[in-house]
Coordinates of C-alpha atoms in Angstrom, one line a residue:
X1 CA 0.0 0.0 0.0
X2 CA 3.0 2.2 -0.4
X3 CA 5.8 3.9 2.4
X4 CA 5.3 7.3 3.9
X5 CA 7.7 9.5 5.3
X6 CA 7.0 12.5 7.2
X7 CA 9.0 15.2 8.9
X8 CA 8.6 17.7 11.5
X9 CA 8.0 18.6 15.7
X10 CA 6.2 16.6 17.8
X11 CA 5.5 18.1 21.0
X12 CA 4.6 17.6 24.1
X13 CA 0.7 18.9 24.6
X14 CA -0.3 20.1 28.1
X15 CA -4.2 20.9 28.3
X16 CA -6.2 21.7 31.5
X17 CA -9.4 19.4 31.9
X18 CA -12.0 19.7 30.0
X19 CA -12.9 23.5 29.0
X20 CA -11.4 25.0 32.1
X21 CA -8.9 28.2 31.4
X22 CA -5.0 28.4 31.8
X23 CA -5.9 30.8 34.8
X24 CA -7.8 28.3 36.5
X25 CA -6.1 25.2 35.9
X26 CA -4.6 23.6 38.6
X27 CA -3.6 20.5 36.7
X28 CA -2.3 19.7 32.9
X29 CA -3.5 16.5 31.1
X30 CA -0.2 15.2 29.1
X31 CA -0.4 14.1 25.3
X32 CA 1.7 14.4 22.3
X33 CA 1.1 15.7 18.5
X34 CA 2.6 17.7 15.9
X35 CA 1.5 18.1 12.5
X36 CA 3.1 15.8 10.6
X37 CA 3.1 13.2 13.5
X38 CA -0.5 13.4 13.3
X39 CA -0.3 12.1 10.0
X40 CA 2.0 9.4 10.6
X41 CA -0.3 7.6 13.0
X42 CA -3.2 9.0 10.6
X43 CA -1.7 6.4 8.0
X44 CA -0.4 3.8 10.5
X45 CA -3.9 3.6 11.3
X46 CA -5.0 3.2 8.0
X47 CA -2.5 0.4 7.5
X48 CA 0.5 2.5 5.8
X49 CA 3.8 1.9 6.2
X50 CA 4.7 5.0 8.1
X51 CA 7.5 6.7 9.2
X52 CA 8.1 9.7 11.1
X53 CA 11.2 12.0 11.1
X54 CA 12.4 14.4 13.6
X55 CA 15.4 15.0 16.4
X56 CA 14.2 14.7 20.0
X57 CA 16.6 14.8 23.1
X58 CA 17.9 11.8 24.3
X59 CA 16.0 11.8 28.0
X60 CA 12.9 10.2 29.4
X61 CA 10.5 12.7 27.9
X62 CA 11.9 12.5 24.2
X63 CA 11.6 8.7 24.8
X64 CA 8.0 8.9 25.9
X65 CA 7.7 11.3 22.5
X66 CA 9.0 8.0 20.6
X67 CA 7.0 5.6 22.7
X68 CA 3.5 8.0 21.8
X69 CA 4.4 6.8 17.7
X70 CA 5.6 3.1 18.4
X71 CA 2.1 2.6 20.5
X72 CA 0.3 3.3 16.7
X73 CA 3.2 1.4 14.9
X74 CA 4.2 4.1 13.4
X75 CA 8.4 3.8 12.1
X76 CA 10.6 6.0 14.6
X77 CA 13.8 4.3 13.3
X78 CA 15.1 7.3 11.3
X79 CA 14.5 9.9 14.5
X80 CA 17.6 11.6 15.7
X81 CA 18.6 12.0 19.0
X82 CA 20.2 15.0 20.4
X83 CA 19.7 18.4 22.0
X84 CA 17.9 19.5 25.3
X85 CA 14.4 19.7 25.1
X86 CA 10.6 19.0 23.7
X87 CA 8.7 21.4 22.1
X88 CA 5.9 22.3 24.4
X89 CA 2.6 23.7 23.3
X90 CA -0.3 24.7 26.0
X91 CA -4.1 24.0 24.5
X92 CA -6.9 26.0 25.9
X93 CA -10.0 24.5 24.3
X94 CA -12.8 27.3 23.6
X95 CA -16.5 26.7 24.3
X96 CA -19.5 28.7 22.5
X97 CA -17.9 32.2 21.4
X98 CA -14.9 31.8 23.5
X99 CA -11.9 30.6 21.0
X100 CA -9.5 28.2 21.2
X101 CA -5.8 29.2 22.4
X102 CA -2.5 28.1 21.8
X103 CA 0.6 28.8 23.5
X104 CA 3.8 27.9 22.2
X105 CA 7.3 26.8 24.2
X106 CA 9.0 25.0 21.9
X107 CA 12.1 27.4 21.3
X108 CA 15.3 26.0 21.1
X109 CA 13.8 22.6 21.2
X110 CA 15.7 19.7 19.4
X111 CA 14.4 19.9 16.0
X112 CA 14.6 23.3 15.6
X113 CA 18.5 23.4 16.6
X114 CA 19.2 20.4 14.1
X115 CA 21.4 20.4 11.7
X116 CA 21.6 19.1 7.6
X117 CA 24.3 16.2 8.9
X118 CA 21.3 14.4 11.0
X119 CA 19.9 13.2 8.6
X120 CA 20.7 10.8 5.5
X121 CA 17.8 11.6 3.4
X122 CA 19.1 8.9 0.5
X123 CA 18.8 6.1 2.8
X124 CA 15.6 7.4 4.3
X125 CA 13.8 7.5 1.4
X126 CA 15.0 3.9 0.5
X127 CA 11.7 2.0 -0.6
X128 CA 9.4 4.8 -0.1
X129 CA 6.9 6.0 -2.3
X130 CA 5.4 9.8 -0.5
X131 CA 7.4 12.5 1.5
X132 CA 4.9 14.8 3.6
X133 CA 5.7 18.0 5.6
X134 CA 4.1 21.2 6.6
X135 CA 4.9 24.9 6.6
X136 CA 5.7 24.8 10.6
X137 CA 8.8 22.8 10.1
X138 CA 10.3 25.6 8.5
X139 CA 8.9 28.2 10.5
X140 CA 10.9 27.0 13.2
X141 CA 13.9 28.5 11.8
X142 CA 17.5 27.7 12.5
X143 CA 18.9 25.3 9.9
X144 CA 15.2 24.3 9.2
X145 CA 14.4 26.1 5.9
X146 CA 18.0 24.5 4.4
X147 CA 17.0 21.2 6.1
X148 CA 13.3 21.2 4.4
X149 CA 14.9 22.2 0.6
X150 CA 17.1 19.1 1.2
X151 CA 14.7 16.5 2.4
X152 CA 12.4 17.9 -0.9
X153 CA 15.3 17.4 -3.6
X154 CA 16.3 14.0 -2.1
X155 CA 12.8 13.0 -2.4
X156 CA 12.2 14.1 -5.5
X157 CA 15.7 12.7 -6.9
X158 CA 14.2 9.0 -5.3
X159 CA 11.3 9.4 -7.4
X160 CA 8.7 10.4 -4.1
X161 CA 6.0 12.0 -4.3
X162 CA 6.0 15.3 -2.2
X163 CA 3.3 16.8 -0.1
X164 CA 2.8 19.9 1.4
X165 CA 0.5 21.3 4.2
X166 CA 1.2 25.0 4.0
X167 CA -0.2 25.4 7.9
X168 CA 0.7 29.2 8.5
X169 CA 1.4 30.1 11.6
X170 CA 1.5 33.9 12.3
X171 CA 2.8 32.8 15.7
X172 CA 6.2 31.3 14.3
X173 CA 6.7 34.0 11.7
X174 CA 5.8 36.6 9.7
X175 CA 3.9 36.5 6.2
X176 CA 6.8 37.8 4.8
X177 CA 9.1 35.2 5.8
X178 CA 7.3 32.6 5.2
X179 CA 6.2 33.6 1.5
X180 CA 10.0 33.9 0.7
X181 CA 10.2 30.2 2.1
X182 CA 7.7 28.1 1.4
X183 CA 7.7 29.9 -2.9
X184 CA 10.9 28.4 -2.9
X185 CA 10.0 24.6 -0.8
X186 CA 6.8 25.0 -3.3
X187 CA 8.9 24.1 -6.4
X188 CA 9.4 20.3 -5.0
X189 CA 5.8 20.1 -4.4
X190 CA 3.5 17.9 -6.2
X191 CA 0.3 17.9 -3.8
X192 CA 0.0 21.1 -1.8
X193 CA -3.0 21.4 1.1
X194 CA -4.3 24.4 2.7
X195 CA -7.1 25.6 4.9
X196 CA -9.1 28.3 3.6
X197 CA -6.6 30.9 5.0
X198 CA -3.5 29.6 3.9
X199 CA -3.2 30.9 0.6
X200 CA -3.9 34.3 1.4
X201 CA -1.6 34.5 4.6
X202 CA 1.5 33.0 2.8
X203 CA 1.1 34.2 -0.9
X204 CA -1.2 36.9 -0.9
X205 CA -4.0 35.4 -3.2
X206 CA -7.3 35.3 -1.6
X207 CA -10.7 34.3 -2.3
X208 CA -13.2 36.8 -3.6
X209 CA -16.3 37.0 -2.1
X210 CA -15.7 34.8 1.0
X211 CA -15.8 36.0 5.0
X212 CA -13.7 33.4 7.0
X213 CA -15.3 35.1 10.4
X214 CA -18.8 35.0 9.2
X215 CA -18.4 32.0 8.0
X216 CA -19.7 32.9 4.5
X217 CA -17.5 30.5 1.9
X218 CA -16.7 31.0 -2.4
X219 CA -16.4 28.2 -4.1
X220 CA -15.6 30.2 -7.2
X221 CA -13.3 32.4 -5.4
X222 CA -11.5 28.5 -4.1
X223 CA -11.5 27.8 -7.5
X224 CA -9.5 30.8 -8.4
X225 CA -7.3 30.4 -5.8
X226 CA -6.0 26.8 -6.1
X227 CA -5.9 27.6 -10.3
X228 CA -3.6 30.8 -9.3
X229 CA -1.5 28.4 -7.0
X230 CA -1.4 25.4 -9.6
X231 CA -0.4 27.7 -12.3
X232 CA 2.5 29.4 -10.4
X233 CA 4.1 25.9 -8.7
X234 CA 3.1 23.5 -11.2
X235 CA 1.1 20.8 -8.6
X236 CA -0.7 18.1 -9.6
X237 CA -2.7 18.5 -7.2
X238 CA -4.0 21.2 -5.0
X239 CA -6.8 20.9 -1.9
X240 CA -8.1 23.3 0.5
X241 CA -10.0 22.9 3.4
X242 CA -13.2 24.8 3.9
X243 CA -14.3 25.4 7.3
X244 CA -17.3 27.7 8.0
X245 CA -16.8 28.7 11.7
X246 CA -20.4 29.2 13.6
X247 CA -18.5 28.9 16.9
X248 CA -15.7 27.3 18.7
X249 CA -17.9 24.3 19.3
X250 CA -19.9 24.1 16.4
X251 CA -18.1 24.2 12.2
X252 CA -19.2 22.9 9.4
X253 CA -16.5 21.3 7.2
X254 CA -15.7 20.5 3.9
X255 CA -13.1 20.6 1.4
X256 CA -12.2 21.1 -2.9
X257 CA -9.6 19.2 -4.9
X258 CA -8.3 20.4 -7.8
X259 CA -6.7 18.1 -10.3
X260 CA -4.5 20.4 -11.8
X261 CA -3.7 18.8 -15.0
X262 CA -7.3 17.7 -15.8
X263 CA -8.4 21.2 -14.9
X264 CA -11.0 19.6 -13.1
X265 CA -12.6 21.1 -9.3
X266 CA -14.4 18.6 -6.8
X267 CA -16.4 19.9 -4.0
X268 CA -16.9 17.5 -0.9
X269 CA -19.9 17.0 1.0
X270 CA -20.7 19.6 4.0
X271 CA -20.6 18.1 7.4
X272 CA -21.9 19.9 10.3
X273 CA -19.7 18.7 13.0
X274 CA -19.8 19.1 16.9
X275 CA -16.2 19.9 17.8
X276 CA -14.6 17.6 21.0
X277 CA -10.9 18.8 19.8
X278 CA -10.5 20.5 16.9
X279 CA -6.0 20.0 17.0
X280 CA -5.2 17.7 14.1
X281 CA -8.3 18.4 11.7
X282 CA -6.2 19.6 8.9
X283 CA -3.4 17.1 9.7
X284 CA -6.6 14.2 9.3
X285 CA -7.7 15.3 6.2
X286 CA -4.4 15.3 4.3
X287 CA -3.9 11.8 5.5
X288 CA -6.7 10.7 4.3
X289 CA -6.1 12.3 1.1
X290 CA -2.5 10.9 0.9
X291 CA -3.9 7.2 1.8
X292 CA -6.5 7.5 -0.9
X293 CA -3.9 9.0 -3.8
X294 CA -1.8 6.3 -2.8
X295 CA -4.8 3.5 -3.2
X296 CA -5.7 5.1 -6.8
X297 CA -9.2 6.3 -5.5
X298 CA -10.7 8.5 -8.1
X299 CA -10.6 12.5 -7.6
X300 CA -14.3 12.5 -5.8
X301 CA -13.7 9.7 -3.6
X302 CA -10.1 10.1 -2.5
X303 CA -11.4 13.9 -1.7
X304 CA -14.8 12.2 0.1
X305 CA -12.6 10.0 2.4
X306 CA -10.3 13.1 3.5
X307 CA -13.3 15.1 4.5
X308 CA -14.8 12.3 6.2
X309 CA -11.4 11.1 8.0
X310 CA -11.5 14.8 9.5
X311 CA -14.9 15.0 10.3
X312 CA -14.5 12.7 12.2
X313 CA -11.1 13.6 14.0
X314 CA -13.1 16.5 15.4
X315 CA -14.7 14.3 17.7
X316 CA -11.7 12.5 19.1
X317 CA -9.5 14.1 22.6
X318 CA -6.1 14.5 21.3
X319 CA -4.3 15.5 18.2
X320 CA -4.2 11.8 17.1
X321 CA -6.6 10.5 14.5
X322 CA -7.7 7.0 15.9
X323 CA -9.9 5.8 13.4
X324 CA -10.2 3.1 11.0
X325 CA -10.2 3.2 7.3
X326 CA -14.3 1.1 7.6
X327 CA -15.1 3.9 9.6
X328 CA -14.1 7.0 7.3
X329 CA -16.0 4.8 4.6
X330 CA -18.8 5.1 6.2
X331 CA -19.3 7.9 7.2
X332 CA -17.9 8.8 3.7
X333 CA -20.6 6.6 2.1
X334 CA -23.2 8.6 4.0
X335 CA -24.3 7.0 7.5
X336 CA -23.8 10.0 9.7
X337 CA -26.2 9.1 12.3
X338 CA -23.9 8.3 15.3
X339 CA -26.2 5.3 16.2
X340 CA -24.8 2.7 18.6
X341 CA -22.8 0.2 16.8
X342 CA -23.8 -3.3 18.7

């Protein structure tokens, strides 16, 4: 069913209970994620060979980062080990109007002080058929940017398939920066994923006619979007999540593919989903588009059993997807009624 490699931070994720607020927390629940980790186990899940690349410290917390993969069978064979610390991230989950919030201590961490000669990208790629990473690997800076170019032209050299989530995040770095980057990381890229923000934020070409705070979506400003993006990088494929925010509890979700070479647009199904943890919904739908590209589902179904996968990662505690591939199928085949299975 084909290998997949992926490469970037996972961190440790510290959450009070339930939807109680950093101020009045007197106790952290412990879990780990990252974005392209969350894709990893994704595809472990869906019975992918999958790997997962990064540089964690050698101590009993960037083991118990490891052991959080292993436990999904994910590969953690090609991890380096070095440096001081685990990125940390703090969750805050919203309720009603309140929003989400994230808070980010992962400077200095291992990854993001890591260095070209940690990793043999030739023999990494040896037998695999996709390369996945985000725009927060980059973002982290240091030797990142020169690390993420690399991984890209090895992958491409070993005849990979390269995937990009472009997962701006104004807390990492500016708009600026990160258009500078990721145009040039863009050139190795043969399926690029973005949320409906994305494009906008990192390469200034927004949608007409769409409000991302009200909630009010284009599809024919999407479609002029992902054309504009396809044109200038040359994908094969381009897809962008569409999420219509009613509140921090309550989205409904859906996504386009564009197949870039037959010029052809797919629209997904809406779902109206009731948000447990909303961390990893992005990272859940490009899995499931990788695992159905990779299984030679057609444009409309390999873009059905994305949407679906995330849907349905919106109702799971953690950044983890821990679902099954019968389960996205049927949800993706249209039985949405949350009855008891028995």
């Amino acid at each position: 069913m084909g290998r997949v490699i992926t490469f970037g931070e996972i961190m440790l994720r510290l959450a009070p209970e339930g939807y109680y607020r950093f101020v009045q927390a007197e106790s952290f629940g412990a879990t780990y994620g990252g974005g392209e980790a969350n894709v990893a186990v994704s595809l472990a899940n869906f019975g992918i060979d999958a790997c997962f690349v990064t540089k964690l410290p050698a101590h009993d917390i960037g083991q118990a980062a490891v052991n959080s993969l292993r436990r999904f069978g994910v590969d953690t064979s090609y991890i380096a080990r070095g440096g001081e610390r685990v990125g940390i991230y703090f969750l805050e989950k919203g309720a009603s109007q309140r929003a989400s919030k994230v808070i980010y201590d992962r400077a200095a961490s291992s990854i993001a002080t890591a260095s070209p000669a940690d990793f043999d990208w030739k023999r990494i790629f040896e037998g695999a058929d996709w390369f996945h990473f985000t725009g927060i690997t980059p973002a982290l800076g240091g030797k990142l940017p020169e690390i993420c170019a690399e991984a890209c032209k090895a992958a491409k050299a070993a005849g990979l398939t390269v995937s990009c989530d472009l997962n701006y995040r104004k807390n990492l770095w500016s708009r600026e920066k990160a258009g500078q980057v990721m145009a040039g990381l863009m050139e190795h890229v043969d399926v690029c994923i973005a949320n409906e923000e994305d494009a906008g934020d990192v390469f200034g070409i927004k949608a007409e006619g769409t409000d991302i705070t009200g909630g009010v979506i284009s599809h024919e400003g999407y479609k002029s979007v992902a054309k504009r993006l396809a044109d200038r990088f040359g994908f094969s494929r381009l897809a962008i999540t569409l999420r219509e925010s009613i509140s921090a509890n309550d989205n409904n979700w859906a996504a386009m593919l564009y197949d870039c070479k037959a010029g052809e647009y797919h629209f997904s199904k809406k779902y109206a989903v009731h948000i447990v943890d909303r961390v990893g919904g992005g990272d859940s739908f490009g899995a499931g588009l990788i695992y159905a590209v990779l299984n030679n589902s057609p444009a409309q179904e390999a873009l059905e059993f994305a949407v679906a996968a995330s849907a349905l990662k919106h109702s799971i505690e953690g950044d983890f997807n821990q679902v099954s591939v019968s389960e996205v199928n049927k949800l993706a085949g249209g039985d949405s009624s949350g009855r008891v299975q028995r």
